[in-house]
Coordinates of C-alpha atoms in Angstrom, one line a residue:
M157 CA -18.2 41.3 1.3
A158 CA -21.1 39.0 2.3
A159 CA -20.8 37.4 5.8
P160 CA -20.6 33.5 5.8
A161 CA -23.8 31.7 6.5
W162 CA -22.9 30.9 10.1
A163 CA -22.4 34.6 10.9
D164 CA -26.2 35.0 11.2
R165 CA -26.2 32.5 14.1
G166 CA -23.6 34.3 16.3
T167 CA -20.2 33.2 17.1
D168 CA -21.0 29.7 18.2
G169 CA -21.1 28.3 14.8
L170 CA -17.8 29.9 13.7
T171 CA -16.1 28.9 17.0
A172 CA -17.2 25.3 16.3
Y173 CA -16.0 25.5 12.8
M174 CA -12.6 26.8 13.6
R175 CA -12.2 24.2 16.4
A176 CA -13.1 21.5 14.0
R177 CA -10.6 22.7 11.3
A178 CA -7.9 22.7 13.9
A179 CA -8.8 19.2 15.2
D180 CA -9.0 18.1 11.5
G181 CA -5.4 19.5 10.9
D182 CA -4.1 17.6 14.0
G183 CA -5.6 14.3 13.0
R184 CA -8.1 14.4 15.9
V185 CA -10.9 12.7 14.0
E186 CA -13.6 12.4 16.6
Q187 CA -13.2 16.1 17.9
A188 CA -13.3 17.4 14.3
A189 CA -16.4 15.5 13.5
A190 CA -18.1 16.8 16.6
G191 CA -17.0 20.3 15.8
Y192 CA -18.3 20.1 12.2
A193 CA -21.6 18.7 13.4
A194 CA -22.0 21.7 15.7
A195 CA -21.0 24.1 12.9
M196 CA -23.5 22.4 10.5
A197 CA -26.2 22.8 13.1
G198 CA -25.5 26.5 13.3
A199 CA -25.4 26.9 9.5
P200 CA -28.0 25.0 7.9
G201 CA -27.6 25.1 4.1
N202 CA -23.9 26.0 4.2
I203 CA -22.7 23.4 1.7
A204 CA -19.0 24.0 2.3
I205 CA -19.5 23.0 6.0
A206 CA -21.6 20.1 5.1
R207 CA -18.9 18.7 2.7
R208 CA -16.4 19.0 5.6
A209 CA -18.8 17.4 8.0
Y210 CA -19.3 14.5 5.5
R211 CA -15.6 13.8 5.0
E212 CA -14.9 13.9 8.7
A213 CA -17.9 11.7 9.5
M214 CA -16.4 9.2 7.0
E215 CA -13.1 9.2 8.9
A216 CA -14.7 9.1 12.3
G217 CA -17.4 6.3 11.3
D218 CA -20.2 8.6 12.4
D219 CA -23.0 7.3 10.0
A220 CA -25.7 9.6 11.6
L221 CA -23.5 12.8 10.9
A222 CA -22.7 11.6 7.4
D223 CA -26.4 11.1 6.7
R224 CA -27.2 14.5 7.8
A225 CA -24.5 16.1 5.7
I226 CA -25.6 14.2 2.6
A227 CA -29.1 15.2 3.1
M228 CA -28.0 18.9 3.3
M229 CA -25.9 18.5 0.1
D230 CA -28.5 16.5 -1.6
A231 CA -31.0 19.3 -1.1
A232 CA -28.6 21.7 -3.0
R233 CA -27.7 19.1 -5.6
A234 CA -24.0 19.3 -4.3
S235 CA -23.2 15.9 -3.1
P236 CA -19.9 14.2 -4.2
P237 CA -20.5 11.0 -6.2
D238 CA -19.3 8.7 -3.5
A239 CA -22.0 10.0 -1.1
A240 CA -24.7 8.2 -3.3
L241 CA -22.9 4.9 -2.8
F242 CA -22.9 5.5 1.0
S243 CA -26.6 6.4 1.0
Y244 CA -27.3 3.4 -1.2
A245 CA -25.7 1.2 1.5
R246 CA -28.1 2.9 4.0
T247 CA -31.3 2.0 2.0
V248 CA -30.1 -1.7 1.3
R249 CA -29.4 -2.2 5.1
A250 CA -32.7 -0.7 6.0
G251 CA -34.6 -2.8 3.4
D252 CA -35.8 0.5 1.7
K253 CA -36.4 -0.7 -1.8
P254 CA -38.0 2.5 -3.2
G255 CA -35.2 4.6 -1.6
A256 CA -32.6 2.3 -3.1
A257 CA -34.2 2.5 -6.6
A258 CA -34.1 6.3 -6.4
I259 CA -30.5 6.4 -5.4
L260 CA -29.6 3.8 -8.2
K261 CA -30.9 6.3 -10.7
R262 CA -28.6 8.9 -9.4
I263 CA -25.6 6.5 -9.4
G264 CA -26.4 5.6 -13.0
A265 CA -26.1 9.3 -14.1
G266 CA -22.8 9.9 -12.3
P267 CA -19.1 8.9 -12.6
F268 CA -20.0 5.5 -11.0
D269 CA -22.4 4.7 -13.6
F270 CA -20.7 1.4 -14.5
V271 CA -21.6 0.2 -11.0
A272 CA -25.3 0.8 -11.4
G273 CA -26.0 -2.3 -13.4
L274 CA -24.1 -4.6 -10.9
L275 CA -26.1 -3.0 -8.1
E276 CA -29.3 -3.7 -9.9
A277 CA -28.3 -7.3 -10.4
W278 CA -27.6 -7.9 -6.7
A279 CA -30.8 -6.2 -5.8
A280 CA -32.6 -8.7 -8.0
L281 CA -31.1 -11.5 -5.9
D282 CA -33.2 -10.4 -2.9
T283 CA -36.5 -9.7 -4.9
G284 CA -36.5 -12.9 -6.7
G285 CA -35.6 -11.6 -10.1
D286 CA -33.1 -13.1 -12.4
A287 CA -30.0 -11.6 -11.0
V288 CA -27.6 -13.1 -13.7
A289 CA -29.8 -11.8 -16.6
R290 CA -29.8 -8.3 -15.1
L291 CA -26.1 -8.1 -15.6
N292 CA -26.7 -8.0 -19.3
G293 CA -27.9 -4.4 -18.9
A294 CA -24.7 -3.5 -17.0
R295 CA -22.5 -1.0 -18.8
S296 CA -19.7 -2.5 -20.7
N297 CA -16.3 -0.8 -21.1
P298 CA -12.7 -1.7 -20.2
V299 CA -13.2 -0.4 -16.7
A300 CA -16.5 -2.3 -16.1
R301 CA -15.7 -5.6 -17.9
R302 CA -13.6 -7.1 -15.1
Y303 CA -16.3 -6.2 -12.5
V304 CA -19.1 -7.5 -14.5
A305 CA -17.2 -10.8 -15.1
E306 CA -16.5 -11.2 -11.3
N307 CA -20.0 -10.4 -10.2
R308 CA -21.4 -12.7 -12.9
A309 CA -19.4 -15.6 -11.4
L310 CA -20.4 -14.7 -7.9
L311 CA -24.1 -14.4 -9.0
L312 CA -24.1 -17.7 -10.7
I313 CA -23.0 -19.4 -7.5
A314 CA -25.4 -17.3 -5.4
T315 CA -28.4 -18.4 -7.7
G316 CA -27.4 -22.1 -7.4
K317 CA -25.6 -22.5 -10.7
V318 CA -22.4 -23.6 -8.8
D319 CA -20.6 -25.6 -11.5
E320 CA -21.1 -22.8 -14.0
G321 CA -20.0 -20.2 -11.6
A322 CA -16.9 -22.2 -10.6
L323 CA -16.0 -22.4 -14.3
A324 CA -16.4 -18.7 -14.7
L325 CA -14.2 -18.1 -11.6
Q326 CA -11.3 -20.2 -13.1
A327 CA -11.3 -17.9 -16.2
L328 CA -10.6 -14.9 -14.0
L329 CA -8.1 -16.1 -11.3
G330 CA -4.5 -15.1 -11.3
A331 CA -2.0 -14.1 -8.7
D332 CA -3.0 -10.5 -8.1
Q333 CA -5.0 -9.0 -5.3
A334 CA -8.1 -8.9 -7.4
S335 CA -8.0 -12.6 -7.8
L336 CA -7.3 -13.1 -4.1
D337 CA -10.3 -10.9 -3.2
L338 CA -12.5 -13.0 -5.7
R339 CA -11.4 -16.2 -4.0
Y340 CA -12.2 -14.7 -0.5
N341 CA -15.6 -13.6 -1.8
A342 CA -16.6 -16.7 -3.6
A343 CA -15.5 -19.4 -1.1
P344 CA -18.2 -18.5 1.5
L345 CA -20.9 -18.7 -1.1
L346 CA -19.7 -22.0 -2.4
A347 CA -19.7 -23.4 1.2
A348 CA -23.3 -22.0 1.7
K349 CA -24.4 -23.8 -1.4
G350 CA -23.2 -27.1 -0.1
R351 CA -19.8 -27.1 -2.0
P352 CA -17.1 -26.7 0.6
D353 CA -14.9 -29.0 -1.4
I354 CA -14.7 -26.4 -4.2
A355 CA -14.4 -23.6 -1.8
R356 CA -11.3 -25.2 -0.1
A357 CA -9.8 -25.9 -3.5
L358 CA -10.3 -22.3 -4.4
L359 CA -8.4 -21.3 -1.2
A360 CA -5.3 -23.4 -1.9
G361 CA -2.0 -21.9 -1.4
N362 CA -0.1 -20.3 1.4
D363 CA -1.9 -16.9 1.6
S364 CA -2.6 -16.2 5.2
V365 CA -6.3 -15.2 4.6
A366 CA -7.0 -18.2 2.4
E367 CA -5.4 -20.6 4.9
A368 CA -7.5 -19.1 7.7
L369 CA -10.7 -19.3 5.6
R370 CA -10.1 -23.0 4.8
D371 CA -10.0 -23.7 8.5
T372 CA -13.1 -21.6 9.4
I373 CA -15.4 -21.6 6.4
G374 CA -17.9 -23.9 7.9
N375 CA -21.3 -23.5 6.3
G376 CA -20.2 -20.3 4.6
I377 CA -22.3 -17.2 4.3
A378 CA -25.8 -17.1 2.7
P379 CA -25.8 -14.9 -0.5
S380 CA -27.6 -11.6 -0.3
N381 CA -27.8 -8.2 -1.7
A382 CA -25.9 -6.8 1.3
Y383 CA -23.1 -9.3 0.9
G384 CA -22.6 -8.7 -2.8
V385 CA -22.7 -5.0 -2.7
S386 CA -20.5 -4.9 0.3
R387 CA -17.9 -7.0 -1.6
L388 CA -18.4 -4.9 -4.7
F389 CA -17.6 -1.7 -2.8
T390 CA -14.6 -3.3 -1.2
R391 CA -13.1 -4.3 -4.6
L392 CA -13.6 -0.8 -5.8
A393 CA -11.9 0.6 -2.7
S394 CA -9.0 -1.9 -3.3
D395 CA -8.5 -0.9 -6.9
L396 CA -8.7 2.9 -6.1
S397 CA -6.2 2.4 -3.2
D398 CA -3.4 2.1 -5.8
G399 CA -4.0 5.6 -7.0
D400 CA -4.6 6.9 -3.4
P401 CA -7.8 9.0 -3.7
T402 CA -8.1 8.6 0.1
P403 CA -11.5 10.2 0.8
I404 CA -13.2 8.0 -1.9
V405 CA -11.5 4.9 -0.5
I406 CA -12.7 5.8 2.9
S407 CA -16.3 6.4 1.7
L408 CA -16.4 3.0 -0.2
A409 CA -15.0 1.2 2.7
R410 CA -17.4 2.7 5.1
A411 CA -20.3 1.8 2.7
A412 CA -19.1 -1.7 2.6
L413 CA -19.0 -2.0 6.4
R414 CA -22.4 -0.3 6.6
L415 CA -23.7 -3.2 4.6
D416 CA -21.7 -6.0 6.3
P417 CA -20.0 -5.0 9.6
G418 CA -18.1 -8.3 9.5
N419 CA -16.3 -7.4 6.2
D420 CA -12.8 -7.2 7.6
R421 CA -11.2 -6.8 4.2
A422 CA -13.0 -3.5 3.9
R423 CA -12.0 -2.6 7.6
I424 CA -8.2 -3.1 6.7
L425 CA -8.5 -1.0 3.5
L426 CA -10.3 1.6 5.6
A427 CA -7.5 1.6 8.2
Q428 CA -4.8 1.9 5.5
A429 CA -6.6 4.9 3.9
L430 CA -7.1 6.6 7.2
A431 CA -3.3 6.2 7.9
R432 CA -2.5 7.7 4.5
G433 CA -4.7 10.6 5.4
G434 CA -2.8 11.2 8.6
A435 CA -5.3 9.7 11.0
A436 CA -3.0 7.1 12.4
E437 CA -4.8 6.8 15.8
R438 CA -8.1 6.2 14.1
A439 CA -6.4 3.7 11.7
L440 CA -4.9 1.7 14.7
A441 CA -8.3 1.7 16.5
T442 CA -9.9 0.4 13.2
L443 CA -7.4 -2.4 12.9
G444 CA -8.0 -3.2 16.5
Q445 CA -11.6 -4.1 15.6
V446 CA -10.4 -7.1 13.6
Q447 CA -10.8 -10.0 16.0
P448 CA -8.4 -12.8 16.5
S449 CA -11.1 -15.2 15.1
S450 CA -11.2 -13.2 11.7
P451 CA -9.4 -14.7 8.8
F452 CA -8.0 -11.3 8.3
H453 CA -6.4 -11.0 11.7
E454 CA -2.9 -11.8 10.5
V455 CA -3.2 -9.1 7.8
A456 CA -4.4 -6.6 10.4
L457 CA -1.5 -7.3 12.7
Q458 CA 0.9 -6.7 9.8
A459 CA -1.0 -3.5 8.8
R460 CA -0.6 -2.2 12.4
I461 CA 3.1 -2.6 12.1
A462 CA 3.1 -0.6 8.9
V463 CA 1.0 2.2 10.3
L464 CA 3.2 2.5 13.4
R465 CA 6.3 2.6 11.2
A466 CA 4.9 5.2 8.8
N467 CA 3.8 7.3 11.8
G468 CA 7.3 7.5 13.2
E469 CA 6.6 4.9 16.1
A470 CA 9.7 2.9 15.3
A471 CA 9.8 1.4 18.8
G472 CA 6.1 0.4 18.7
A473 CA 6.4 -1.1 15.2
L474 CA 9.4 -3.1 16.3
A475 CA 7.7 -4.3 19.5
A476 CA 4.7 -5.4 17.5
A477 CA 6.8 -7.1 14.8
T478 CA 8.9 -8.9 17.5
A479 CA 5.7 -10.2 19.1
L480 CA 4.6 -11.5 15.8
S481 CA 7.9 -13.3 15.1
D482 CA 8.2 -14.7 18.7
R483 CA 4.8 -16.5 18.6
K484 CA 4.3 -20.2 18.0
G485 CA 4.1 -21.0 14.2
A486 CA 5.8 -17.7 13.2
T487 CA 7.1 -17.7 9.6
S488 CA 10.2 -16.6 7.8
A489 CA 8.5 -13.4 6.7
D490 CA 7.8 -12.5 10.3
A491 CA 11.6 -12.6 11.1
V492 CA 12.3 -10.6 8.0
R493 CA 10.0 -7.8 9.1
V494 CA 11.8 -7.7 12.3
G495 CA 15.2 -7.6 10.6
D496 CA 14.1 -4.8 8.3
L497 CA 13.0 -2.7 11.3
L498 CA 16.3 -3.4 13.1
V499 CA 18.3 -2.3 10.1
A500 CA 16.3 0.9 10.0
A501 CA 17.0 1.5 13.6
G502 CA 20.8 1.0 13.0
R503 CA 20.7 -2.3 15.1
N504 CA 22.5 -4.3 12.6
D505 CA 24.0 -7.1 14.8
E506 CA 20.4 -7.9 15.9
A507 CA 19.2 -7.7 12.3
V508 CA 21.9 -10.3 11.3
R509 CA 20.2 -12.6 14.0
A510 CA 16.7 -12.0 12.6
Y511 CA 17.8 -12.6 9.0
T512 CA 19.6 -15.8 10.1
L513 CA 16.4 -17.0 11.8
A514 CA 14.4 -16.1 8.6
I515 CA 16.8 -18.4 6.6
K516 CA 16.4 -21.2 9.1
R517 CA 12.6 -20.9 9.0
A518 CA 12.6 -20.9 5.3
G519 CA 13.6 -24.6 5.3
D520 CA 15.6 -26.3 2.7
T521 CA 15.2 -23.8 -0.1
P522 CA 15.5 -20.3 1.4
P523 CA 15.1 -17.5 -1.3
W524 CA 18.3 -15.8 -2.4
T525 CA 16.9 -12.5 -1.2
L526 CA 17.3 -13.5 2.4
Y527 CA 21.1 -14.0 1.8
L528 CA 21.1 -10.5 0.1
Q529 CA 19.5 -9.1 3.2
L530 CA 21.7 -10.9 5.6
G531 CA 24.8 -9.8 3.6
G532 CA 23.6 -6.2 3.8
A533 CA 23.1 -6.4 7.5
L534 CA 26.5 -8.1 8.1
D535 CA 28.2 -5.4 6.0
E536 CA 26.6 -2.6 8.0
A537 CA 27.6 -4.4 11.3
G538 CA 31.2 -4.2 10.1
R539 CA 31.5 -7.9 9.3
W540 CA 32.6 -7.6 5.7
P541 CA 34.1 -11.1 5.3
D542 CA 31.0 -12.8 6.5
A543 CA 28.9 -10.3 4.4
Q544 CA 30.9 -11.2 1.3
K545 CA 30.1 -14.8 1.7
A546 CA 26.4 -14.2 2.1
L547 CA 26.2 -11.9 -0.9
E548 CA 28.2 -14.4 -3.0
R549 CA 25.8 -17.1 -2.0
A550 CA 22.9 -14.9 -3.2
V551 CA 24.6 -14.4 -6.6
T552 CA 25.3 -18.1 -6.8
M553 CA 21.6 -18.7 -6.2
A554 CA 20.5 -16.0 -8.6
P555 CA 23.3 -15.4 -11.1
D556 CA 21.0 -13.4 -13.5
S557 CA 19.6 -11.1 -10.9
P558 CA 20.6 -7.5 -11.5
V559 CA 19.9 -6.7 -7.8
A560 CA 22.1 -9.3 -6.4
L561 CA 25.0 -8.6 -9.0
N562 CA 24.8 -4.9 -8.3
Y563 CA 24.8 -5.3 -4.5
L564 CA 27.9 -7.6 -4.4
G565 CA 29.7 -5.6 -7.1
Y566 CA 29.2 -2.3 -5.4
A567 CA 30.0 -3.7 -1.9
R568 CA 33.3 -5.0 -3.3
L569 CA 34.2 -1.6 -4.7
E570 CA 33.4 0.0 -1.5
H571 CA 35.8 -2.4 0.4
G572 CA 38.5 -2.3 -2.3
E573 CA 38.0 -5.9 -3.2
D574 CA 39.3 -6.7 -6.7
V575 CA 37.9 -3.8 -8.7
P576 CA 38.2 -5.6 -12.2
A577 CA 36.1 -8.5 -10.9
A578 CA 33.5 -6.1 -9.2
I579 CA 33.3 -4.2 -12.5
A580 CA 32.6 -7.4 -14.4
L581 CA 29.7 -8.1 -12.0
L582 CA 28.3 -4.6 -12.5
E583 CA 28.7 -4.8 -16.3
K584 CA 26.5 -8.0 -16.2
A585 CA 24.0 -6.3 -14.0
S586 CA 23.9 -3.3 -16.4
A587 CA 23.4 -5.5 -19.4
L588 CA 20.5 -7.3 -17.7
R589 CA 18.8 -4.1 -16.6
P590 CA 19.9 -1.3 -18.9
G591 CA 18.8 2.1 -17.8
D592 CA 18.6 1.4 -14.1
A593 CA 20.1 4.5 -12.5
S594 CA 21.5 2.8 -9.4
I595 CA 23.2 0.2 -11.5
I596 CA 24.7 2.8 -13.8
D597 CA 25.9 4.7 -10.9
S598 CA 27.6 1.6 -9.4
L599 CA 29.3 0.7 -12.7
A600 CA 30.3 4.3 -13.3
W601 CA 31.9 4.4 -9.8
G602 CA 33.8 1.3 -10.7
Y603 CA 35.3 3.0 -13.7
F604 CA 36.1 6.0 -11.6
L605 CA 38.0 3.9 -9.1
R606 CA 39.8 2.3 -12.0
G607 CA 41.0 5.7 -13.0
D608 CA 38.7 6.4 -15.9
A609 CA 36.8 9.5 -14.8
G610 CA 36.2 10.5 -18.4
K611 CA 34.1 7.4 -18.9
A612 CA 32.5 7.6 -15.6
V613 CA 31.1 11.2 -15.8
P614 CA 28.6 10.8 -18.7
M615 CA 27.2 7.7 -17.0
L616 CA 27.0 9.5 -13.6
E617 CA 25.2 12.4 -15.3
L618 CA 22.8 10.0 -16.8
A619 CA 22.2 8.3 -13.4
A620 CA 21.6 11.7 -11.7
R621 CA 19.0 12.7 -14.4
G622 CA 17.2 9.3 -13.6
E623 CA 17.3 9.8 -9.8
P624 CA 17.9 13.5 -9.2
A625 CA 17.1 13.0 -5.4
N626 CA 19.7 10.2 -5.0
A627 CA 22.4 11.6 -2.6
A628 CA 25.0 8.9 -3.4
I629 CA 24.7 9.4 -7.2
N630 CA 25.1 13.2 -6.8
E631 CA 28.1 12.8 -4.5
H632 CA 29.8 10.5 -6.9
L633 CA 29.2 12.9 -9.8
G634 CA 30.8 15.7 -7.7
D635 CA 33.8 13.5 -7.0
A636 CA 34.2 12.6 -10.7
Y637 CA 33.9 16.3 -11.7
W638 CA 36.5 17.3 -9.1
S639 CA 39.0 14.8 -10.4
L640 CA 38.7 16.4 -13.9
G641 CA 39.1 19.9 -12.5
R642 CA 35.5 20.8 -12.9
R643 CA 35.3 22.6 -9.6
Y644 CA 32.1 24.6 -9.9
E645 CA 30.2 21.6 -11.2
A646 CA 31.6 19.4 -8.5
R647 CA 30.3 21.8 -5.8
Y648 CA 27.0 22.0 -7.5
A649 CA 26.5 18.2 -7.4
W650 CA 27.7 18.0 -3.8
R651 CA 25.0 20.6 -2.9
A652 CA 22.4 18.7 -4.7
A653 CA 23.4 15.5 -2.7
A654 CA 23.5 17.5 0.6
V655 CA 19.8 18.5 0.2
V656 CA 18.6 14.9 0.6
A657 CA 21.5 13.4 2.5
D658 CA 21.3 12.1 6.2
A659 CA 23.2 13.9 9.0
E660 CA 26.4 11.8 8.8
D661 CA 26.6 12.2 5.0
S662 CA 25.8 15.9 5.2
A663 CA 28.9 16.4 7.4
R664 CA 31.2 14.8 4.9
L665 CA 29.4 16.7 2.0
A666 CA 29.9 20.1 3.8
G667 CA 33.6 19.4 4.0
K668 CA 33.8 18.6 0.3
I669 CA 31.8 21.7 -0.6
A670 CA 34.1 23.9 1.6
D671 CA 37.5 22.3 0.7
G672 CA 37.1 20.0 -2.2
I673 CA 38.9 16.7 -2.2
R674 CA 42.4 16.9 -1.0
S675 CA 43.3 13.5 -2.2
R676 CA 41.6 11.2 -4.7
P677 CA 39.6 8.4 -3.1

């Protein structure tokens, strides 16, 4: 068997490589990057090490290491497609037009080919060409069409055709994240072109970033190739985040920041991708780079809480959320976030206070969902009469909400409150949302408690097929089987529930598996 390339250089390269792999596995990004750099130096030409060095450099934000790894991979024609985008950012930032043109050809021949025409159009902005006309050569397909339309609107504004650009924007705007990003990207260009009035109108609404931009937009940002490409890469990263191809999102966000270090939307996407990849420390450090003066500071604070929570740092997440909710001008959403974390921690009495504060902050028309959350916390706190009032108010406010109907109906079943009335609520919820496994389970449980196990079992079987990892559904199914004398199937269902149950439920299920149900619930 042939020895690996670094074997010819002694054990130093191998040791560095193994240390890098260990650090990589532990999420120690900087140590891993340094180890891969040493291993790559000891094994010039080893593409496997170069690939790992590139990915780790992306996580660590080590542009120099990334460039070295890309050069090694390029020499062997083995670079991943996103590496060309990162290299393109380097050439644009350096003003290396021949280098950028060469990389553009490679991009046009790869899986990001639909981006090449857009990059050419933004490049023309800096060279004095007709940037909008260059878009006519951009590849047109269902994937590319939205990007072409967005960049056409931005380039119209950038080239002084403000009214035409504003009209093009209006045809694209909706309520989705892509539309918000387009607003964020277009507003500074409009202000730079002397139209802060249009910019502020574009930023209308209560989105925290839009509000902050309205207050700080000033003279905007002068249009440039770097600005346009940075925002294009950010949009790509945002869209790809939904499917979670984390390494590519990281590369795109790094490329966007290489072009514009002030692009905090890219910085937040980068942090979220790092967190998904297990590099929580690096993600938090990245979020910490978003300054209080940034329009994205509020989003960064919220993202920090999410990263802490996902990383199992519940106390840190709660402390951060509480600080947000205690500050001057805090919103209803801030209090809800605290309440959610308190519920997760089992601190339901405190959660009740948080949700009550959220309702107060919501003003004269609080959403029904707040009463649903308040009712849930009250119920968990052992205050069922108060909980029932809150849940009934939620149903009164949203009489056709399957979620509200299901919550109140099932809670009444659990408390033995007027089973026929509870079933009526659940039948309405099921009619409004047929096929929902949780609602089917609730309704079937109502039939079971009414004494109709024969009607309940097929419904519970259907619910269990829809959500096989739902402990409550499987436990209900086991109970219904047992009442019909189907002992083996009952224990099988209880065992399925026990696999995913929490500690408290596991103890109860263990008793059922061992002894069955001595008396019917």
